């Protein structure tokens, strides 16, 4: 949840800076924070499920399947050190993680 918000804010700030550098000040040209959070939700979950550890618990989904729960903890220094690598790995794997129908390595 918090990772998505952090990434959403960073992306929004970057897009605003790009627009300002081009003398574009139209707020309607920028995505809302809510839209950014939605789009960044996938990469956030991906990072947690790929780099986190299974908690040993699972939840039942609406369709009756069970999904494992994961936990990932890091401090500010670890985030700064790893975010670039996490994002690059996400791109390299095209968003697939260890539970994506066996399409990605653990």
Short mmCIF file of N, CA and C in Angstrom, two decimals:
data_model
loop_
_atom_site.label_atom_id
_atom_site.label_comp_id
_atom_site.label_asym_id
_atom_site.label_seq_id
_atom_site.Cartn_x
_atom_site.Cartn_y
_atom_site.Cartn_z
N UNK A 1 0.83 -1.19 0.00
CA UNK A 1 0.00 0.00 0.00
C UNK A 1 0.88 1.25 0.00
N UNK A 2 1.85 1.28 0.87
CA UNK A 2 2.68 2.48 0.98
C UNK A 2 3.66 2.59 -0.17
N UNK A 3 4.15 1.45 -0.66
CA UNK A 3 5.05 1.49 -1.80
C UNK A 3 4.33 2.08 -3.01
N UNK A 4 3.08 1.68 -3.23
CA UNK A 4 2.30 2.22 -4.35
C UNK A 4 2.16 3.73 -4.23
N UNK A 5 1.91 4.21 -3.04
CA UNK A 5 1.76 5.64 -2.84
C UNK A 5 3.07 6.38 -3.09
N UNK A 6 4.17 5.80 -2.62
CA UNK A 6 5.47 6.42 -2.82
C UNK A 6 5.78 6.51 -4.31
N UNK A 7 5.60 5.39 -5.01
CA UNK A 7 5.88 5.38 -6.43
C UNK A 7 4.94 6.32 -7.19
N UNK A 8 3.68 6.37 -6.79
CA UNK A 8 2.71 7.25 -7.45
C UNK A 8 3.12 8.71 -7.31
N UNK A 9 3.56 9.07 -6.14
CA UNK A 9 3.99 10.45 -5.91
C UNK A 9 5.23 10.76 -6.74
N UNK A 10 6.18 9.83 -6.78
CA UNK A 10 7.40 10.06 -7.58
C UNK A 10 7.08 10.23 -9.05
N UNK A 11 6.20 9.39 -9.57
CA UNK A 11 5.84 9.48 -10.99
C UNK A 11 5.10 10.78 -11.26
N UNK A 12 4.19 11.15 -10.38
CA UNK A 12 3.45 12.39 -10.60
C UNK A 12 4.39 13.59 -10.57
N UNK A 13 5.33 13.59 -9.64
CA UNK A 13 6.28 14.69 -9.58
C UNK A 13 7.12 14.75 -10.85
N UNK A 14 7.54 13.61 -11.35
CA UNK A 14 8.34 13.56 -12.58
C UNK A 14 7.53 14.08 -13.77
N UNK A 15 6.28 13.64 -13.89
CA UNK A 15 5.44 14.10 -15.00
C UNK A 15 5.18 15.60 -14.92
N UNK A 16 4.98 16.09 -13.71
CA UNK A 16 4.78 17.52 -13.54
C UNK A 16 6.03 18.29 -13.98
N UNK A 17 7.20 17.78 -13.59
CA UNK A 17 8.44 18.45 -13.96
C UNK A 17 8.61 18.47 -15.48
N UNK A 18 8.32 17.35 -16.13
CA UNK A 18 8.40 17.31 -17.59
C UNK A 18 7.48 18.35 -18.22
N UNK A 19 6.24 18.43 -17.72
CA UNK A 19 5.29 19.41 -18.26
C UNK A 19 5.78 20.84 -18.01
N UNK A 20 6.24 21.11 -16.80
CA UNK A 20 6.70 22.45 -16.48
C UNK A 20 7.88 22.85 -17.35
N UNK A 21 8.79 21.89 -17.62
CA UNK A 21 9.94 22.19 -18.48
C UNK A 21 9.51 22.53 -19.90
N UNK A 22 8.32 22.07 -20.29
CA UNK A 22 7.78 22.38 -21.61
C UNK A 22 6.74 23.50 -21.53
N UNK A 23 6.71 24.20 -20.40
CA UNK A 23 5.76 25.29 -20.15
C UNK A 23 4.31 24.85 -20.27
N UNK A 24 4.02 23.64 -19.83
CA UNK A 24 2.64 23.13 -19.79
C UNK A 24 2.21 23.13 -18.32
N UNK A 25 1.16 23.89 -18.03
CA UNK A 25 0.71 24.02 -16.65
C UNK A 25 -0.73 23.53 -16.48
N UNK A 26 -1.22 22.78 -17.43
CA UNK A 26 -2.59 22.30 -17.41
C UNK A 26 -2.70 21.06 -16.51
N UNK A 27 -3.37 21.21 -15.38
CA UNK A 27 -3.53 20.09 -14.44
C UNK A 27 -4.31 18.93 -15.04
N UNK A 28 -5.19 19.23 -15.99
CA UNK A 28 -5.99 18.16 -16.58
C UNK A 28 -5.14 17.24 -17.46
N UNK A 29 -3.94 17.69 -17.85
CA UNK A 29 -3.05 16.87 -18.67
C UNK A 29 -2.31 15.84 -17.84
N UNK A 30 -2.40 15.96 -16.52
CA UNK A 30 -1.69 15.04 -15.63
C UNK A 30 -2.65 14.00 -15.06
N UNK A 31 -2.16 12.80 -14.86
CA UNK A 31 -3.01 11.78 -14.22
C UNK A 31 -3.22 12.15 -12.75
N UNK A 32 -4.36 11.76 -12.21
CA UNK A 32 -4.62 12.02 -10.80
C UNK A 32 -3.81 11.03 -9.96
N UNK A 33 -3.63 11.33 -8.70
CA UNK A 33 -2.91 10.44 -7.81
C UNK A 33 -3.62 9.09 -7.71
N UNK A 34 -4.95 9.11 -7.74
CA UNK A 34 -5.72 7.87 -7.67
C UNK A 34 -5.45 6.98 -8.89
N UNK A 35 -5.39 7.59 -10.06
CA UNK A 35 -5.08 6.83 -11.28
C UNK A 35 -3.67 6.24 -11.21
N UNK A 36 -2.72 7.03 -10.72
CA UNK A 36 -1.35 6.55 -10.61
C UNK A 36 -1.26 5.38 -9.63
N UNK A 37 -1.95 5.47 -8.50
CA UNK A 37 -1.93 4.39 -7.53
C UNK A 37 -2.47 3.10 -8.14
N UNK A 38 -3.51 3.20 -8.94
CA UNK A 38 -4.08 2.03 -9.58
C UNK A 38 -3.06 1.38 -10.51
N UNK A 39 -2.43 2.18 -11.36
CA UNK A 39 -1.48 1.65 -12.32
C UNK A 39 -0.22 1.11 -11.66
N UNK A 40 0.19 1.72 -10.56
CA UNK A 40 1.40 1.27 -9.88
C UNK A 40 1.14 0.11 -8.91
N UNK A 41 -0.13 -0.21 -8.71
CA UNK A 41 -0.46 -1.32 -7.81
C UNK A 41 0.16 -2.64 -8.24
N UNK A 42 0.19 -2.88 -9.54
CA UNK A 42 0.73 -4.15 -10.04
C UNK A 42 2.21 -4.29 -9.72
N UNK A 43 2.99 -3.25 -9.98
CA UNK A 43 4.42 -3.36 -9.70
C UNK A 43 4.69 -3.47 -8.20
N UNK A 44 3.85 -2.82 -7.40
CA UNK A 44 4.01 -2.91 -5.95
C UNK A 44 3.79 -4.34 -5.47
N UNK A 45 2.72 -4.95 -5.91
CA UNK A 45 2.42 -6.34 -5.53
C UNK A 45 3.51 -7.25 -6.08
N UNK A 46 3.96 -6.98 -7.28
CA UNK A 46 5.00 -7.80 -7.88
C UNK A 46 6.27 -7.77 -7.03
N UNK A 47 6.70 -6.59 -6.61
CA UNK A 47 7.90 -6.47 -5.78
C UNK A 47 7.73 -7.25 -4.49
N UNK A 48 6.58 -7.11 -3.84
CA UNK A 48 6.34 -7.81 -2.58
C UNK A 48 6.34 -9.32 -2.79
N UNK A 49 5.67 -9.79 -3.84
CA UNK A 49 5.58 -11.24 -4.09
C UNK A 49 6.88 -11.83 -4.61
N UNK A 50 7.71 -11.02 -5.26
CA UNK A 50 8.97 -11.51 -5.81
C UNK A 50 10.09 -11.43 -4.78
N UNK A 51 10.17 -10.35 -4.05
CA UNK A 51 11.27 -10.13 -3.12
C UNK A 51 10.89 -10.43 -1.67
N UNK A 52 9.61 -10.55 -1.40
CA UNK A 52 9.17 -10.82 -0.03
C UNK A 52 9.22 -12.30 0.32
N UNK A 53 8.84 -12.59 1.54
CA UNK A 53 8.79 -13.97 2.02
C UNK A 53 7.35 -14.36 2.28
N UNK A 54 7.04 -15.60 1.98
CA UNK A 54 5.70 -16.11 2.25
C UNK A 54 5.48 -16.12 3.76
N UNK A 55 4.32 -15.67 4.17
CA UNK A 55 4.01 -15.63 5.60
C UNK A 55 3.54 -16.98 6.11
N UNK A 56 3.34 -17.93 5.20
CA UNK A 56 2.82 -19.24 5.59
C UNK A 56 1.30 -19.27 5.59
N UNK A 57 0.69 -18.13 5.51
CA UNK A 57 -0.77 -18.04 5.48
C UNK A 57 -1.25 -17.90 4.05
N UNK A 58 -2.52 -18.12 3.85
CA UNK A 58 -3.12 -17.91 2.53
C UNK A 58 -4.54 -17.40 2.70
N UNK A 59 -5.07 -16.84 1.64
CA UNK A 59 -6.45 -16.35 1.64
C UNK A 59 -7.20 -16.99 0.50
N UNK A 60 -8.50 -17.11 0.66
CA UNK A 60 -9.35 -17.67 -0.39
C UNK A 60 -9.85 -16.52 -1.25
N UNK A 61 -9.66 -16.64 -2.56
CA UNK A 61 -10.11 -15.60 -3.48
C UNK A 61 -11.57 -15.79 -3.81
N UNK A 62 -12.13 -14.82 -4.51
CA UNK A 62 -13.55 -14.88 -4.88
C UNK A 62 -13.90 -16.10 -5.72
N UNK A 63 -12.94 -16.57 -6.52
CA UNK A 63 -13.22 -17.73 -7.38
C UNK A 63 -12.91 -19.07 -6.69
N UNK A 64 -12.58 -19.02 -5.40
CA UNK A 64 -12.35 -20.23 -4.63
C UNK A 64 -10.91 -20.69 -4.57
N UNK A 65 -10.02 -20.06 -5.32
CA UNK A 65 -8.60 -20.42 -5.26
C UNK A 65 -7.99 -19.85 -3.98
N UNK A 66 -6.85 -20.40 -3.61
CA UNK A 66 -6.11 -19.89 -2.46
C UNK A 66 -4.83 -19.22 -2.94
N UNK A 67 -4.50 -18.09 -2.36
CA UNK A 67 -3.28 -17.36 -2.69
C UNK A 67 -2.45 -17.19 -1.43
N UNK A 68 -1.14 -17.41 -1.58
CA UNK A 68 -0.23 -17.20 -0.45
C UNK A 68 -0.08 -15.72 -0.14
N UNK A 69 0.13 -15.41 1.12
CA UNK A 69 0.38 -14.04 1.55
C UNK A 69 1.89 -13.83 1.69
N UNK A 70 2.36 -12.67 1.29
CA UNK A 70 3.78 -12.34 1.36
C UNK A 70 3.99 -11.09 2.19
N UNK A 71 5.19 -10.99 2.73
CA UNK A 71 5.55 -9.82 3.53
C UNK A 71 6.94 -9.36 3.10
N UNK A 72 7.09 -8.06 2.93
CA UNK A 72 8.38 -7.47 2.58
C UNK A 72 8.58 -6.24 3.44
N UNK A 73 9.67 -6.22 4.16
CA UNK A 73 9.99 -5.07 4.99
C UNK A 73 11.34 -4.51 4.56
N UNK A 74 11.44 -3.20 4.55
CA UNK A 74 12.71 -2.55 4.22
C UNK A 74 12.71 -1.17 4.84
N UNK A 75 13.92 -0.65 5.05
CA UNK A 75 14.03 0.72 5.56
C UNK A 75 14.34 1.65 4.39
N UNK A 76 14.47 2.91 4.66
CA UNK A 76 14.67 3.91 3.61
C UNK A 76 15.95 3.62 2.82
N UNK A 77 17.01 3.28 3.51
CA UNK A 77 18.29 3.01 2.84
C UNK A 77 18.16 1.81 1.90
N UNK A 78 17.51 0.75 2.36
CA UNK A 78 17.31 -0.44 1.53
C UNK A 78 16.45 -0.12 0.31
N UNK A 79 15.42 0.70 0.51
CA UNK A 79 14.56 1.11 -0.60
C UNK A 79 15.38 1.86 -1.65
N UNK A 80 16.15 2.84 -1.20
CA UNK A 80 16.96 3.63 -2.12
C UNK A 80 17.96 2.76 -2.86
N UNK A 81 18.53 1.77 -2.18
CA UNK A 81 19.53 0.89 -2.77
C UNK A 81 18.91 -0.07 -3.79
N UNK A 82 17.68 -0.53 -3.53
CA UNK A 82 17.11 -1.62 -4.32
C UNK A 82 16.05 -1.25 -5.34
N UNK A 83 15.44 -0.08 -5.26
CA UNK A 83 14.29 0.22 -6.11
C UNK A 83 14.65 0.15 -7.60
N UNK A 84 15.82 0.60 -7.96
CA UNK A 84 16.23 0.55 -9.37
C UNK A 84 16.32 -0.90 -9.84
N UNK A 85 16.94 -1.77 -9.05
CA UNK A 85 17.06 -3.18 -9.42
C UNK A 85 15.71 -3.86 -9.47
N UNK A 86 14.82 -3.55 -8.52
CA UNK A 86 13.48 -4.14 -8.50
C UNK A 86 12.73 -3.78 -9.77
N UNK A 87 12.78 -2.51 -10.14
CA UNK A 87 12.08 -2.06 -11.34
C UNK A 87 12.67 -2.69 -12.60
N UNK A 88 13.99 -2.78 -12.66
CA UNK A 88 14.62 -3.40 -13.83
C UNK A 88 14.24 -4.87 -13.93
N UNK A 89 14.21 -5.58 -12.82
CA UNK A 89 13.82 -6.99 -12.82
C UNK A 89 12.37 -7.15 -13.25
N UNK A 90 11.51 -6.24 -12.80
CA UNK A 90 10.10 -6.25 -13.20
C UNK A 90 9.98 -6.14 -14.71
N UNK A 91 10.74 -5.23 -15.30
CA UNK A 91 10.71 -5.04 -16.75
C UNK A 91 11.27 -6.28 -17.45
N UNK A 92 12.40 -6.79 -16.96
CA UNK A 92 13.01 -7.96 -17.58
C UNK A 92 12.08 -9.17 -17.58
N UNK A 93 11.32 -9.33 -16.51
CA UNK A 93 10.41 -10.47 -16.39
C UNK A 93 9.02 -10.17 -16.93
N UNK A 94 8.84 -8.97 -17.44
CA UNK A 94 7.55 -8.55 -18.00
C UNK A 94 6.40 -8.71 -17.02
N UNK A 95 6.67 -8.40 -15.78
CA UNK A 95 5.64 -8.42 -14.75
C UNK A 95 5.27 -9.80 -14.23
N UNK A 96 5.97 -10.83 -14.66
CA UNK A 96 5.68 -12.19 -14.19
C UNK A 96 6.44 -12.45 -12.89
N UNK A 97 5.79 -13.08 -11.92
CA UNK A 97 6.46 -13.45 -10.67
C UNK A 97 6.32 -14.94 -10.45
N UNK A 98 6.83 -15.42 -9.32
CA UNK A 98 6.90 -16.87 -9.09
C UNK A 98 5.55 -17.55 -9.05
N UNK A 99 4.48 -16.84 -8.87
CA UNK A 99 3.14 -17.44 -8.85
C UNK A 99 2.37 -17.18 -10.15
N UNK A 100 3.05 -16.69 -11.18
CA UNK A 100 2.39 -16.38 -12.44
C UNK A 100 2.39 -17.59 -13.35
N UNK A 101 1.63 -18.60 -12.97
CA UNK A 101 1.49 -19.80 -13.79
C UNK A 101 2.83 -20.44 -14.13
N UNK A 102 3.81 -20.33 -13.22
CA UNK A 102 5.11 -20.94 -13.43
C UNK A 102 5.94 -20.30 -14.52
N UNK A 103 5.60 -19.08 -14.93
CA UNK A 103 6.30 -18.43 -16.03
C UNK A 103 7.57 -17.72 -15.61
N UNK A 104 7.79 -17.54 -14.33
CA UNK A 104 8.98 -16.83 -13.89
C UNK A 104 9.70 -17.65 -12.83
N UNK A 105 10.98 -17.43 -12.74
CA UNK A 105 11.79 -18.15 -11.75
C UNK A 105 11.57 -17.54 -10.36
N UNK A 106 11.80 -18.32 -9.35
CA UNK A 106 11.65 -17.86 -7.97
C UNK A 106 12.70 -16.93 -7.60
#
